[in-house]
Amino acid sequence: MHREQGGWVATGLSWQDGRPVLAASNGRREHVRVVAAGDRLGWRLGGPRRCIGVWIAGEPQRRPCPHHATVEPAGGAVQCPACQSADQGLALARDRILDDGRSYALYLAWFGPGLLKVGLTAEQRGTSRLLEQAALAFTFAARGPLPAVRRAELTVAQAGLARERIAVPAKAEHWWDPSTPERRRHDLAEIRTAAMRALQGHAVHLLPDGPVVDQVELFGLTGGAPALYHRTAGLAAGAVVSGVVRSVVGRHLFLDQPPGHPPLLLDTRQLTGWTLTAVGDAHDTPTTGLDLREQRQEGGDQGALF
């Protein structure tokens, strides 16, 4: 990774110690900033879009892509094939790692009524994975070594209690109306009871009384998402992304735009790999050059938006 056009290459948004952090690299050092509601953001994107390299276990910083490879401007991949092969997180997700000696937690996550997910995360990561996935509420159901927790995950999924994967559009549909805290707690308590029965005899330590953690307020969704907003379907070189942070939901930023324009939902994974150059006042600088899609809540009160 190197500096291009006087800017920094975006390496993504993650959650650290319960706070969302944006990161960018120039190859020698990484710059990070905590993102909070009210922050003004504004960048011009420079290309080409570059592979962001890979984290290697035991190393303090991301290792730059040795090929300085480019990736598709509007694609979902943020790494070249070589870096994907070396990425331990991807290998874990693709079942290419049988055991790594760490302790894992099995979680049950709530994304909407009837939209429940089962998954696993390394215990040393705490709740970061649930924050990055934009789980509206979750509970831990078991813990143990990777092979045992993986088998437990498959058991819960195959029993039809929860899904292993949920697409972002399905999650976002429920941001308009995330239901009530009581409903979220009830649904998770119910599925946990069923999971405890399904996991009897498994080589994991069951957590039948684990607390339910609700993240709706943290994501700024207690009043729901904006009734009308634009989401980014793709970014391109020369585009300007700007606005005032309304809230951070998982790896997405809701950015308020100048008066008369709907808020913008930015998927920061699409930002990753572009060179960022600061632009003027984020409140007055219009967002331009983006492929946008309108998202509208049925029956939403547009008059209350502006």
XYZ file of C-alpha atoms in Angstrom:
306
model
C 0.000 0.000 0.000
C 1.320 3.379 -0.754
C 0.309 6.950 -0.874
C -1.435 7.993 -4.097
C -2.539 11.430 -5.227
C -1.616 12.826 -1.801
C -4.199 10.716 0.046
C -4.456 7.582 2.139
C -5.814 4.185 1.115
C -8.944 3.301 3.108
C -8.619 -0.073 4.859
C -12.099 -0.276 6.329
C -14.307 0.259 9.342
C -14.131 -2.024 12.356
C -15.347 -1.923 15.955
C -12.752 -1.711 18.705
C -13.625 -1.563 22.400
C -17.261 -0.980 21.469
C -16.527 1.993 19.178
C -16.515 2.225 15.351
C -13.092 3.047 13.918
C -12.218 4.063 10.351
C -8.705 3.201 9.184
C -6.463 4.205 6.289
C -2.883 3.280 5.429
C 0.009 4.668 3.452
C 1.936 1.400 3.619
C 4.236 2.401 6.461
C 1.758 3.430 9.090
C -1.959 3.323 9.683
C -4.169 6.246 10.615
C -7.329 5.494 12.602
C -10.156 7.683 13.841
C -13.148 6.907 16.003
C -16.415 7.817 14.251
C -19.308 9.312 16.208
C -22.631 11.001 15.501
C -22.098 14.629 14.499
C -18.687 14.055 12.886
C -18.174 15.720 9.511
C -16.641 13.480 6.843
C -15.628 14.392 3.327
C -13.363 12.654 0.803
C -12.615 12.605 -2.888
C -11.893 9.078 -4.126
C -8.750 8.441 -6.136
C -8.081 5.309 -8.130
C -7.367 2.727 -9.060
C -8.912 0.787 -6.210
C -6.185 -1.269 -4.517
C -6.016 -4.560 -2.609
C -5.742 -3.708 1.098
C -3.378 -6.567 1.969
C -3.863 -8.950 4.843
C -3.648 -9.284 8.617
C -1.254 -12.044 9.710
C -1.646 -13.511 13.188
C 0.994 -12.159 15.553
C 1.834 -9.110 13.452
C 0.959 -5.647 14.831
C -0.117 -4.126 11.507
C -1.769 -5.113 8.267
C 0.727 -6.490 5.736
C 0.562 -4.537 2.432
C -0.303 -6.421 -0.744
C 3.055 -7.551 -2.199
C 1.683 -7.209 -5.748
C 0.162 -3.742 -5.249
C -2.799 -5.324 -7.039
C -5.965 -3.588 -8.168
C -9.491 -4.839 -7.410
C -12.808 -4.232 -9.162
C -14.094 -0.682 -8.535
C -17.634 -1.809 -7.719
C -16.859 -5.363 -6.603
C -17.329 -6.877 -3.184
C -13.767 -8.208 -2.907
C -11.268 -5.900 -1.207
C -8.297 -8.261 -1.589
C -6.550 -9.828 -4.552
C -6.626 -13.664 -4.815
C -3.152 -14.006 -3.261
C -4.072 -11.963 -0.186
C -7.399 -13.753 0.132
C -5.512 -17.055 0.269
C -3.311 -15.747 3.088
C -6.179 -14.242 5.101
C -6.853 -16.360 8.195
C -10.244 -14.771 8.778
C -11.431 -15.822 5.319
C -9.934 -19.281 5.791
C -11.895 -19.649 9.017
C -15.133 -18.504 7.374
C -14.594 -20.987 4.549
C -13.891 -23.914 6.921
C -10.258 -24.176 5.835
C -8.993 -24.019 9.434
C -9.882 -27.037 11.545
C -8.462 -25.706 14.817
C -6.273 -22.773 15.793
C -5.962 -23.365 19.526
C -8.218 -20.445 20.483
C -11.459 -20.513 22.440
C -14.634 -19.648 20.523
C -18.122 -18.511 21.468
C -21.339 -19.599 19.770
C -23.743 -16.690 19.383
C -27.409 -16.283 18.501
C -28.167 -12.932 16.861
C -31.466 -11.130 16.188
C -31.811 -9.052 13.011
C -35.604 -8.865 12.854
C -38.719 -10.941 13.623
C -38.021 -14.400 12.254
C -34.536 -13.304 11.165
C -32.174 -15.095 13.551
C -28.566 -16.062 12.907
C -26.192 -18.532 14.537
C -22.449 -18.046 14.271
C -19.159 -18.194 16.079
C -16.469 -15.721 17.044
C -13.109 -15.956 18.775
C -13.610 -15.068 22.428
C -10.652 -12.678 22.332
C -12.670 -10.489 19.919
C -15.369 -9.900 22.509
C -18.510 -8.517 20.855
C -16.778 -6.875 17.856
C -18.120 -9.405 15.363
C -21.712 -8.817 16.511
C -21.214 -5.057 16.197
C -19.710 -5.329 12.712
C -22.558 -7.591 11.585
C -25.102 -5.019 12.836
C -26.874 -7.524 15.104
C -29.718 -5.626 16.763
C -29.526 -7.980 19.745
C -27.614 -11.147 20.583
C -26.705 -13.654 23.245
C -23.876 -16.147 23.641
C -25.088 -19.742 23.873
C -21.928 -21.831 24.279
C -18.155 -21.742 24.284
C -15.331 -24.157 23.539
C -12.610 -25.051 21.019
C -13.190 -24.288 17.340
C -14.088 -27.838 16.157
C -16.710 -28.291 18.883
C -18.252 -24.839 18.428
C -18.350 -25.321 14.654
C -20.276 -28.589 15.116
C -22.645 -26.817 17.505
C -23.210 -24.055 14.937
C -24.106 -26.611 12.260
C -26.444 -28.442 14.656
C -28.429 -25.282 15.440
C -28.620 -24.326 11.759
C -29.623 -27.790 10.572
C -32.343 -27.908 13.233
C -33.883 -24.868 11.532
C -33.516 -22.674 14.624
C -31.369 -19.991 12.945
C -29.560 -19.230 9.703
C -25.808 -19.270 9.151
C -25.912 -16.268 6.782
C -28.179 -13.249 6.332
C -27.697 -10.771 3.488
C -27.318 -7.061 4.247
C -30.521 -6.020 2.368
C -32.567 -8.382 4.550
C -31.036 -6.861 7.672
C -31.582 -3.273 6.518
C -35.288 -3.890 5.890
C -35.753 -4.155 9.657
C -33.847 -0.978 10.520
C -37.026 1.015 9.829
C -38.853 -0.886 12.549
C -36.558 -2.882 14.861
C -39.518 -3.957 17.022
C -39.300 -3.612 20.812
C -36.642 -4.594 23.365
C -39.152 -7.011 24.877
C -39.696 -8.744 21.524
C -35.972 -9.029 20.898
C -35.329 -10.507 24.352
C -38.279 -12.900 24.053
C -37.203 -14.219 20.648
C -33.602 -14.768 21.722
C -34.615 -16.421 25.006
C -36.902 -18.763 23.075
C -34.294 -19.787 20.524
C -31.647 -20.207 23.227
C -33.910 -22.632 25.110
C -34.361 -24.650 21.913
C -30.624 -24.511 21.191
C -29.814 -25.826 24.678
C -31.950 -28.892 23.947
C -30.354 -29.416 20.518
C -26.814 -29.131 21.915
C -27.162 -31.638 24.736
C -24.217 -34.044 24.477
C -22.057 -31.664 22.442
C -18.483 -31.069 23.616
C -19.116 -27.411 24.419
C -19.796 -25.506 27.611
C -23.418 -24.389 27.412
C -24.465 -20.911 28.568
C -28.198 -21.237 29.317
C -28.358 -17.988 31.328
C -26.167 -15.701 29.230
C -27.429 -12.100 29.075
C -29.167 -10.701 26.000
C -27.256 -7.681 24.684
C -29.340 -5.087 22.844
C -27.515 -2.811 20.359
C -30.395 -0.840 18.823
C -29.688 2.308 20.830
C -25.954 2.063 20.137
C -26.719 1.976 16.390
C -28.991 5.009 16.672
C -32.038 3.015 15.558
C -34.399 3.473 18.490
C -36.539 5.681 16.232
C -35.848 3.535 13.172
C -33.883 4.384 10.043
C -34.770 7.466 7.939
C -38.051 6.870 6.098
C -36.294 7.835 2.853
C -32.570 7.561 2.145
C -30.116 6.788 -0.630
C -27.730 3.860 -0.347
C -24.472 3.512 -2.255
C -24.611 0.779 -4.893
C -21.118 1.566 -6.144
C -18.235 4.041 -5.925
C -15.890 5.295 -8.632
C -12.673 7.263 -9.007
C -13.338 10.988 -8.762
C -16.484 10.563 -6.663
C -17.009 12.710 -3.574
C -18.420 11.140 -0.405
C -19.386 13.623 2.280
C -21.853 14.310 5.043
C -22.421 14.536 8.769
C -22.565 11.229 10.620
C -26.072 10.480 11.850
C -25.310 6.966 13.087
C -23.091 3.930 12.540
C -24.851 0.605 11.973
C -22.413 -2.275 11.716
C -20.076 -1.294 8.887
C -22.535 1.245 7.441
C -22.589 5.001 7.959
C -25.748 7.071 7.779
C -24.583 10.497 6.562
C -26.859 13.529 6.661
C -26.655 15.568 3.460
C -27.205 19.297 2.766
C -30.793 20.514 3.310
C -33.244 19.139 0.761
C -31.312 15.908 0.157
C -32.095 12.524 1.758
C -29.506 10.976 4.081
C -26.896 8.701 2.512
C -26.228 5.130 3.658
C -22.575 4.345 2.912
C -21.364 0.756 2.982
C -17.782 1.345 4.124
C -16.666 -1.926 2.552
C -17.216 -0.199 -0.805
C -14.934 2.604 0.394
C -12.121 0.177 1.173
C -9.203 0.251 -1.275
C -9.814 3.770 -2.602
C -7.382 6.611 -2.018
C -9.002 9.293 0.138
C -8.277 12.987 -0.173
C -10.007 15.402 2.194
C -12.524 17.851 0.687
C -14.129 21.008 2.114
C -16.909 21.437 4.642
C -18.775 18.113 4.713
C -22.045 19.887 5.455
C -21.893 22.058 2.332
C -19.977 19.807 -0.078
C -22.420 17.721 -2.125
C -21.941 13.995 -2.608
C -21.327 13.370 -6.310
C -20.282 10.602 -8.694
C -21.915 7.731 -6.787
C -24.224 4.993 -8.005
C -27.187 5.445 -5.651
C -30.388 3.539 -4.962
C -33.432 5.023 -3.276
C -34.709 3.216 -0.182
C -38.179 4.206 0.972
C -40.266 2.929 3.860
C -43.805 2.143 2.816
C -46.083 4.721 4.371
C -43.086 6.756 5.614
C -43.688 10.407 6.431
C -41.340 12.204 4.035
C -42.338 15.582 5.389
C -40.668 14.790 8.699
C -37.298 14.191 7.073
C -36.086 17.680 6.272
